[in-house]
Tab-separated table of C-alpha atoms and ligand atoms in Angstrom:
chain	number	residue	atom	x	y	z
U	149	MET	CA	5.533	-14.982	4.176
U	150	SER	CA	5.303	-12.832	1.096
U	151	ASN	CA	8.346	-10.942	-0.062
U	152	SER	CA	6.454	-7.712	-0.542
U	153	LYS	CA	5.995	-7.236	3.179
U	154	LYS	CA	8.236	-4.854	5.054
U	155	ILE	CA	10.545	-6.327	7.653
U	156	LEU	CA	10.075	-5.881	11.391
U	157	LEU	CA	12.713	-6.802	13.936
U	158	SER	CA	12.890	-6.350	17.676
U	159	GLY	CA	14.185	-8.018	20.798
U	160	VAL	CA	13.932	-8.082	24.572
U	161	LYS	CA	16.777	-8.860	26.971
U	162	PRO	CA	16.375	-11.813	29.362
U	163	THR	CA	17.089	-9.713	32.427
U	164	GLY	CA	14.141	-10.513	34.701
U	165	ARG	CA	10.373	-10.681	34.547
U	166	VAL	CA	8.842	-8.548	31.823
U	167	HIS	CA	6.452	-5.848	33.005
U	168	ILE	CA	3.520	-3.968	31.537
U	169	GLY	CA	5.924	-1.156	30.533
U	170	ASN	CA	7.743	-3.586	28.221
U	171	TYR	CA	4.404	-4.812	26.938
U	172	PHE	CA	2.676	-1.517	26.187
U	173	GLY	CA	5.905	0.177	25.081
U	174	ALA	CA	7.161	-2.524	22.744
U	175	MET	CA	5.871	-6.095	22.861
U	176	LYS	CA	2.231	-5.319	22.120
U	177	GLN	CA	3.331	-3.931	18.778
U	178	PHE	CA	5.079	-7.202	17.906
U	179	VAL	CA	1.751	-8.988	18.258
U	180	GLU	CA	-0.347	-6.353	16.530
U	181	LEU	CA	1.998	-6.070	13.560
U	182	GLN	CA	2.777	-9.755	13.015
U	183	ASN	CA	0.349	-10.047	10.094
U	184	GLU	CA	1.365	-6.837	8.423
U	185	TYR	CA	5.149	-7.296	8.554
U	186	GLU	CA	7.575	-10.117	7.917
U	187	SER	CA	8.620	-10.308	11.531
U	188	TYR	CA	11.784	-11.342	13.363
U	189	VAL	CA	11.527	-11.232	17.146
U	190	PHE	CA	14.393	-12.422	19.281
U	191	ILE	CA	15.783	-12.853	22.767
U	192	ALA	CA	18.753	-10.509	23.196
U	193	ASP	CA	20.739	-12.898	25.388
U	194	TYR	CA	24.223	-11.650	24.527
U	195	HIS	CA	23.144	-8.078	25.250
U	196	ALA	CA	22.126	-9.286	28.702
U	197	VAL	CA	25.654	-10.523	29.459
U	198	THR	CA	26.510	-6.868	30.185
U	199	THR	CA	24.594	-7.372	33.452
U	200	VAL	CA	23.566	-11.037	33.824
U	201	GLN	CA	26.705	-13.016	34.637
U	202	ASN	CA	25.245	-16.150	36.161
U	203	LYS	CA	24.547	-19.365	34.239
U	204	GLU	CA	21.245	-20.346	35.900
U	205	GLN	CA	19.876	-16.834	35.747
U	206	MET	CA	20.771	-16.504	32.063
U	207	SER	CA	19.271	-19.857	31.036
U	208	GLN	CA	16.082	-19.265	32.998
U	209	GLY	CA	15.842	-15.726	31.634
U	210	ILE	CA	16.009	-16.971	28.048
U	211	ILE	CA	13.288	-19.561	28.667
U	212	ASP	CA	11.149	-16.914	30.345
U	213	VAL	CA	11.270	-14.493	27.429
U	214	ALA	CA	10.497	-17.325	24.989
U	215	LEU	CA	7.423	-18.245	27.059
U	216	ASP	CA	6.445	-14.579	27.311
U	217	TYR	CA	6.570	-14.131	23.548
U	218	LEU	CA	4.334	-17.125	22.957
U	219	ALA	CA	1.959	-16.247	25.804
U	220	ILE	CA	1.318	-12.706	24.532
U	221	GLY	CA	0.235	-14.209	21.229
U	222	LEU	CA	3.213	-14.240	18.891
U	223	ASP	CA	2.484	-16.977	16.398
U	224	PRO	CA	5.606	-18.943	15.391
U	225	LYS	CA	3.972	-19.666	12.039
U	226	LYS	CA	4.026	-15.964	11.276
U	227	VAL	CA	6.999	-14.693	13.255
U	228	VAL	CA	10.571	-15.980	13.224
U	229	LEU	CA	11.316	-16.347	16.938
U	230	PHE	CA	14.952	-16.908	17.853
U	231	LYS	CA	17.696	-16.225	20.301
U	232	GLN	CA	20.520	-13.897	19.430
U	233	SER	CA	23.214	-16.375	20.523
U	234	ASP	CA	22.196	-18.721	17.686
U	235	LEU	CA	23.566	-16.172	15.197
U	236	PRO	CA	27.374	-15.981	15.364
U	237	GLN	CA	27.268	-13.563	12.418
U	238	VAL	CA	26.095	-10.827	14.782
U	239	HIS	CA	29.529	-10.681	16.408
U	240	GLU	CA	31.392	-10.763	13.142
U	241	LEU	CA	29.442	-7.739	11.977
U	242	ASN	CA	29.749	-6.093	15.393
U	243	TRP	CA	33.555	-6.173	15.013
U	244	ILE	CA	33.458	-4.546	11.612
U	245	PHE	CA	31.157	-1.854	13.011
U	246	ASN	CA	33.621	-1.340	15.901
U	247	CYS	CA	36.302	-0.547	13.368
U	248	ILE	CA	34.333	2.133	11.512
U	249	THR	CA	32.972	3.846	14.643
U	250	THR	CA	34.768	6.416	16.794
U	251	MET	CA	34.903	6.350	20.588
U	252	PRO	CA	33.499	9.915	20.998
U	253	TYR	CA	30.452	8.940	18.971
U	254	LEU	CA	29.702	5.972	21.261
U	255	MET	CA	30.365	8.148	24.315
U	256	ARG	CA	27.287	10.166	23.400
U	257	ALA	CA	24.961	7.190	23.993
U	258	HIS	CA	22.429	7.819	26.799
U	259	ALA	CA	22.974	4.421	28.391
U	260	TYR	CA	26.723	4.962	28.533
U	261	LYS	CA	26.373	8.521	29.856
U	262	ASP	CA	23.902	7.389	32.533
U	263	ALA	CA	26.240	4.643	33.687
U	264	GLU	CA	29.114	7.113	33.760
U	265	ALA	CA	27.074	9.702	35.677
U	266	LYS	CA	26.269	7.055	38.277
U	267	ASN	CA	29.984	6.300	38.582
U	268	LYS	CA	29.310	2.709	37.653
U	269	GLU	CA	32.153	0.516	36.504
U	270	ILE	CA	31.445	0.387	32.810
U	271	ASN	CA	32.355	-2.770	30.941
U	272	VAL	CA	33.316	-2.691	27.288
U	273	GLY	CA	30.044	-4.475	26.503
U	274	ILE	CA	27.972	-1.570	27.799
U	275	PHE	CA	30.082	0.840	25.780
U	276	ASP	CA	29.713	-1.225	22.623
U	277	TYR	CA	26.041	-2.106	23.227
U	278	PRO	CA	24.665	0.163	20.468
U	279	LEU	CA	26.843	-1.495	17.827
U	280	LEU	CA	25.833	-5.025	18.802
U	281	MET	CA	22.258	-3.827	18.516
U	282	ALA	CA	23.015	-2.232	15.133
U	283	ALA	CA	24.318	-5.630	13.994
U	284	ASP	CA	21.085	-7.350	15.137
U	285	ILE	CA	18.969	-4.889	13.235
U	286	LEU	CA	20.993	-4.497	10.046
U	287	LEU	CA	21.750	-8.184	9.522
U	288	GLN	CA	18.057	-8.906	9.015
U	289	ASP	CA	17.422	-5.871	6.774
U	290	ALA	CA	14.849	-4.477	9.189
U	291	ASP	CA	12.646	-1.646	7.925
U	292	VAL	CA	11.050	-1.019	11.306
U	293	VAL	CA	12.095	-1.621	14.894
U	294	PRO	CA	9.230	-1.389	17.419
U	295	VAL	CA	10.627	-0.246	20.768
U	296	GLY	CA	9.846	2.025	23.709
U	297	GLN	CA	11.039	5.627	23.727
U	298	ASP	CA	14.186	4.742	25.709
U	299	GLN	CA	15.525	2.684	22.785
U	300	LYS	CA	15.021	5.337	20.115
U	301	GLN	CA	18.614	6.514	20.240
U	302	HIS	CA	19.851	2.967	19.727
U	303	VAL	CA	17.862	2.662	16.508
U	304	GLU	CA	19.376	5.972	15.412
U	305	TYR	CA	22.826	4.484	16.045
U	306	ALA	CA	21.869	1.583	13.794
U	307	ARG	CA	20.799	4.005	11.045
U	308	ASP	CA	23.998	6.007	11.309
U	309	THR	CA	26.086	2.852	11.317
U	310	ALA	CA	24.318	1.536	8.197
U	311	GLN	CA	25.059	4.783	6.430
U	312	LYS	CA	28.647	4.831	7.630
U	313	PHE	CA	29.272	1.286	6.399
U	314	ASN	CA	27.667	2.002	3.048
U	315	ASN	CA	29.869	5.101	2.628
U	316	VAL	CA	33.131	3.602	3.832
U	317	PHE	CA	32.815	0.444	1.753
U	318	ASN	CA	31.116	2.119	-1.151
U	319	SER	CA	28.142	-0.225	-1.086
U	320	GLU	CA	24.390	-0.204	-0.619
U	321	ILE	CA	24.295	-3.265	1.567
U	322	PHE	CA	22.409	-1.893	4.548
U	323	LYS	CA	18.912	-0.459	4.725
U	324	LEU	CA	18.239	2.409	7.115
U	325	PRO	CA	15.790	1.208	9.818
U	326	GLU	CA	13.096	3.343	11.484
U	327	PRO	CA	12.043	3.087	15.123
U	328	LEU	CA	8.317	2.423	15.684
U	329	ILE	CA	7.235	4.128	18.863
U	330	LEU	CA	3.578	4.143	19.871
U	331	LYS	CA	2.189	7.610	20.455
U	332	ASN	CA	0.602	7.969	23.925
U	333	VAL	CA	2.686	5.153	25.401
U	334	GLU	CA	6.191	6.361	24.760
U	335	THR	CA	7.064	5.748	28.391
U	336	VAL	CA	4.834	3.724	30.696
U	337	PRO	CA	4.970	5.061	34.274
U	338	GLY	CA	5.613	2.730	37.184
U	339	THR	CA	3.760	2.563	40.494
U	340	ASP	CA	5.793	5.548	41.737
U	341	GLY	CA	5.224	7.650	38.600
U	342	ARG	CA	8.794	7.320	37.325
U	343	LYS	CA	9.466	5.251	34.173
U	344	MET	CA	8.428	1.660	34.876
U	345	SER	CA	11.708	-0.225	35.023
U	346	LYS	CA	13.113	-3.406	36.501
U	347	SER	CA	15.885	-1.344	38.030
U	348	TYR	CA	13.481	0.968	39.951
U	349	GLY	CA	11.408	-1.744	41.621
U	350	ASN	CA	8.210	0.010	40.498
U	351	VAL	CA	6.884	-2.570	38.064
U	352	ILE	CA	3.675	-4.470	37.522
U	353	PRO	CA	4.831	-7.805	36.091
U	354	LEU	CA	3.076	-8.724	32.849
U	355	PHE	CA	2.273	-12.172	34.194
U	356	ALA	CA	1.602	-11.081	37.765
U	357	THR	CA	-0.630	-13.192	39.982
U	358	TYR	CA	-3.754	-11.581	41.406
U	359	GLU	CA	-1.965	-11.113	44.725
U	360	GLU	CA	0.991	-9.432	43.038
U	361	ILE	CA	-1.301	-7.110	41.106
U	362	LYS	CA	-3.063	-6.148	44.331
U	363	LYS	CA	0.188	-5.514	46.150
U	364	ALA	CA	1.625	-3.379	43.337
U	365	VAL	CA	-1.523	-1.267	42.922
U	366	MET	CA	-1.952	-0.790	46.657
U	367	SER	CA	1.615	0.555	46.810
U	368	ILE	CA	0.814	3.454	44.463
U	369	PRO	CA	1.197	6.617	46.553
U	370	THR	CA	-1.778	8.997	46.721
U	371	ASP	CA	-2.338	12.456	48.182
U	372	SER	CA	-4.902	13.400	50.836
U	373	LYS	CA	-7.716	14.444	48.461
U	374	GLY	CA	-11.151	13.257	49.627
U	375	VAL	CA	-13.591	11.215	47.554
U	376	ALA	CA	-15.630	14.199	46.362
U	377	GLU	CA	-12.676	16.333	45.313
U	378	PRO	CA	-11.808	16.641	41.616
U	379	LYS	CA	-8.513	14.971	40.677
U	380	ASP	CA	-6.029	15.817	37.966
U	381	THR	CA	-5.567	12.883	35.573
U	382	GLU	CA	-2.192	13.992	34.226
U	383	THR	CA	-0.398	13.644	37.522
U	384	ASN	CA	-2.372	10.672	38.816
U	385	HIS	CA	-0.347	7.460	38.808
U	386	ILE	CA	-3.424	5.227	39.161
U	387	TYR	CA	-5.089	6.811	36.138
U	388	ASN	CA	-1.920	6.827	34.072
U	389	ILE	CA	-1.604	3.069	34.365
U	390	HIS	CA	-5.352	2.378	34.095
U	391	ARG	CA	-5.660	4.366	30.841
U	392	LEU	CA	-3.397	1.883	29.044
U	393	LEU	CA	-5.984	-0.845	29.505
U	394	LEU	CA	-8.921	1.101	28.062
U	395	ASN	CA	-10.212	2.004	24.633
U	396	ASN	CA	-10.710	5.696	23.815
U	397	ALA	CA	-14.350	5.844	24.924
U	398	ASP	CA	-13.763	4.102	28.257
U	399	ARG	CA	-10.666	6.181	28.853
U	400	GLN	CA	-12.710	9.366	28.504
U	401	ILE	CA	-15.355	8.063	30.886
U	402	LEU	CA	-12.714	7.219	33.483
U	403	ALA	CA	-10.989	10.595	33.035
U	404	LEU	CA	-14.288	12.379	33.698
U	405	LYS	CA	-14.754	10.444	36.931
U	406	TYR	CA	-11.413	11.808	38.095
U	407	THR	CA	-11.904	15.396	36.985
U	408	ASN	CA	-15.538	15.668	38.134
U	409	GLY	CA	-14.802	14.361	41.620
U	410	GLY	CA	-16.657	11.515	43.317
U	411	LEU	CA	-14.033	8.854	42.642
U	412	GLY	CA	-12.004	8.037	45.755
U	413	TYR	CA	-8.538	6.531	45.619
U	414	LYS	CA	-9.716	3.257	47.177
U	415	GLU	CA	-12.324	2.749	44.467
U	416	ALA	CA	-9.881	3.896	41.785
U	417	LYS	CA	-7.325	1.324	42.929
U	418	GLU	CA	-9.922	-1.460	43.097
U	419	GLY	CA	-10.987	-0.600	39.560
U	420	LEU	CA	-7.399	-0.786	38.373
U	421	ILE	CA	-6.801	-4.122	40.122
U	422	GLU	CA	-9.831	-5.673	38.403
U	423	ALA	CA	-8.881	-4.203	35.023
U	424	LEU	CA	-5.327	-5.535	35.320
U	425	GLU	CA	-6.515	-8.972	36.384
U	426	ALA	CA	-8.944	-9.179	33.457
U	427	PHE	CA	-6.186	-8.171	31.050
U	428	ILE	CA	-3.434	-10.361	32.505
U	429	ARG	CA	-5.341	-13.549	33.383
U	430	PRO	CA	-5.709	-15.048	29.882
U	431	MET	CA	-2.024	-14.483	29.101
U	432	ARG	CA	-0.988	-15.831	32.491
U	433	GLU	CA	-3.035	-18.968	31.938
U	434	ARG	CA	-1.587	-19.508	28.483
U	435	ARG	CA	1.909	-19.150	29.900
U	436	GLU	CA	1.176	-21.708	32.618
U	437	MET	CA	0.226	-24.231	29.934
U	438	LEU	CA	3.322	-23.553	27.858
U	439	VAL	CA	5.681	-24.126	30.785
U	440	HIS	CA	4.747	-27.800	30.616
U	441	ASP	CA	5.850	-28.117	27.011
U	442	LEU	CA	9.347	-26.681	26.917
U	443	ASP	CA	10.437	-29.108	24.199
U	444	THR	CA	8.038	-27.455	21.783
U	445	VAL	CA	9.294	-24.033	22.849
U	446	PHE	CA	12.904	-25.096	22.221
U	447	ASP	CA	11.990	-26.507	18.799
U	448	ILE	CA	10.425	-23.177	17.872
U	449	LEU	CA	13.579	-21.301	18.906
U	450	LYS	CA	15.888	-23.715	17.099
U	451	ALA	CA	13.918	-23.498	13.863
U	452	GLY	CA	13.759	-19.708	14.142
U	453	GLY	CA	17.486	-19.555	14.819
U	454	GLN	CA	18.201	-21.533	11.658
U	455	ARG	CA	16.082	-19.257	9.516
U	456	ALA	CA	17.489	-16.048	10.964
U	457	SER	CA	21.022	-17.404	10.723
U	458	MET	CA	20.577	-18.287	7.043
U	459	ARG	CA	19.499	-14.732	6.296
U	460	ALA	CA	22.371	-13.370	8.353
U	461	GLU	CA	24.840	-15.566	6.479
U	462	LYS	CA	23.653	-14.222	3.116
U	463	LYS	CA	24.093	-10.689	4.367
U	464	MET	CA	27.547	-11.466	5.767
U	465	ASP	CA	28.615	-12.871	2.393
U	466	MET	CA	27.946	-9.457	0.910
U	467	VAL	CA	29.652	-7.715	3.813
U	468	ARG	CA	32.795	-9.875	3.570
U	469	LYS	CA	32.999	-9.133	-0.148
U	470	ALA	CA	32.540	-5.406	0.417
U	471	VAL	CA	35.209	-5.335	3.137
U	472	GLY	CA	37.607	-7.306	0.937
U	473	VAL	CA	38.327	-10.327	3.115
U	474	ASP	CA	36.509	-12.752	0.821
U	475	ILE	CA	39.224	-13.382	-1.770
U	476	TYR	CA	38.361	-16.866	-3.049
P	1862	LIG	P1	13.785	-2.324	31.525
P	1862	LIG	O1	13.934	-0.848	31.311
P	1862	LIG	O2	12.671	-2.660	32.438
P	1862	LIG	O3	15.101	-2.996	31.893
P	1862	LIG	P2	14.220	-3.374	28.804
P	1862	LIG	O4	15.385	-2.444	28.683
P	1862	LIG	O5	14.487	-4.838	28.831
P	1862	LIG	O6	13.365	-2.933	30.105
P	1862	LIG	O7	13.215	-3.031	27.636
P	1862	LIG	C1	12.568	-3.920	26.709
P	1862	LIG	C2	11.639	-3.121	25.801
P	1862	LIG	O8	10.607	-2.498	26.571
P	1862	LIG	C3	12.342	-1.957	25.066
P	1862	LIG	O9	11.777	-1.805	23.760
P	1862	LIG	C4	12.001	-0.766	25.893
P	1862	LIG	O10	12.009	0.445	25.148
P	1862	LIG	C5	10.600	-1.091	26.380
P	1862	LIG	N1	10.310	-0.463	27.676
P	1862	LIG	C6	10.906	-0.730	28.858
P	1862	LIG	N2	10.377	0.012	29.856
P	1862	LIG	C7	9.416	0.781	29.292
P	1862	LIG	C8	8.490	1.758	29.790
P	1862	LIG	N3	8.437	2.073	31.060
P	1862	LIG	N4	7.655	2.347	28.913
P	1862	LIG	C9	7.685	2.017	27.588
P	1862	LIG	N5	8.517	1.098	27.056
P	1862	LIG	C10	9.366	0.478	27.881
P	1863	LIG	N1	18.419	-2.873	23.626
P	1863	LIG	C1	17.104	-3.463	23.665
P	1863	LIG	C2	16.520	-3.273	25.085
P	1863	LIG	O1	17.219	-2.955	26.011
P	1863	LIG	C3	17.138	-4.934	23.318
P	1863	LIG	C4	17.647	-5.148	21.931
P	1863	LIG	C5	18.848	-5.718	21.564
P	1863	LIG	C6	16.977	-4.801	20.713
P	1863	LIG	N2	18.947	-5.736	20.207
P	1863	LIG	C7	17.834	-5.188	19.653
P	1863	LIG	C8	15.751	-4.193	20.449
P	1863	LIG	C9	17.479	-4.957	18.304
P	1863	LIG	C10	15.410	-3.980	19.097
P	1863	LIG	C11	16.273	-4.361	18.052
P	1863	LIG	O2	15.375	-3.451	25.263
């Protein structure tokens, strides 16, 4: 890895099967940018403790995300793959960030406000979530953080926190990271047209079997328009998922079929099923092979954890000096 490359960092929580919303919103960028950036991609396991509080589920979730990363094509020779829990420095920095951040500022976070609006019992972890994420990002000196639209505010929290630390401790230790959000796929819609999300039950799993793809697509609600009638692409859930799988030219051809009329919902759904299967199958097959070689997967994570932790330790040395606790 050459030092002149900019640094990319991102992570996914091990909270259940990843879906095509995660892929098109965030993970695809990790793969596409792995040559251009010095990349650090991790499994945000401690972030998941805010909701996953079961040993088996946590361990399996971590293994799943590791397999997912490799199956989508992240190359461990190019990308440092690791799990957050291998970096104790993250929590040390998180505490320092806690002490320079006010409660009202954290109360403005969307995730916190949503949880509050739903009258959920909010644990301290959910409240502090943005600062743990700021620690992940700033420890590795990330220039860019590829994420979906829903994570943009969190990257802004990381920027603000970097600036705050630099001001308070009169240093230039932290870089200000930028979110990388793909135009056109800011938010991938689910089978019901709302944001695709594990919590809405409207997902198409990224490694779905053919049967699962069929079931998900068949569940997409449609109106009573006949085959010949023109259909609006903007509001059509089948089209809005299908478009993600096509290049510009094919997307235009498909859009015309909708707007000109002649494409019935049955045919549209069958087309989407085949397109999803063609896109998912190679990744699904690669994942099935990797499951049989977990030792290699663990070795990759361990080696990545060591590298990321070494970088984090260097950064923390500077932080401890700036804060004044390093007196020897
Ligand atoms: P979920 O919302 O399903 O729980 P996560 O919060 O684990 O997903 O998100 C992991 C990554 O995927 C984040 O970068 C997030 O912004 C992105 N992401 C999740 N859902 C979508 C979506 N529907 N469209 C675009 N990006 C998404
Ligand atoms: N909050 C992110 C999500 O819900 C996961 C995450 C944790 C992350 N730390 C990060 C993403 C640092 C990018 C950078 O998806």
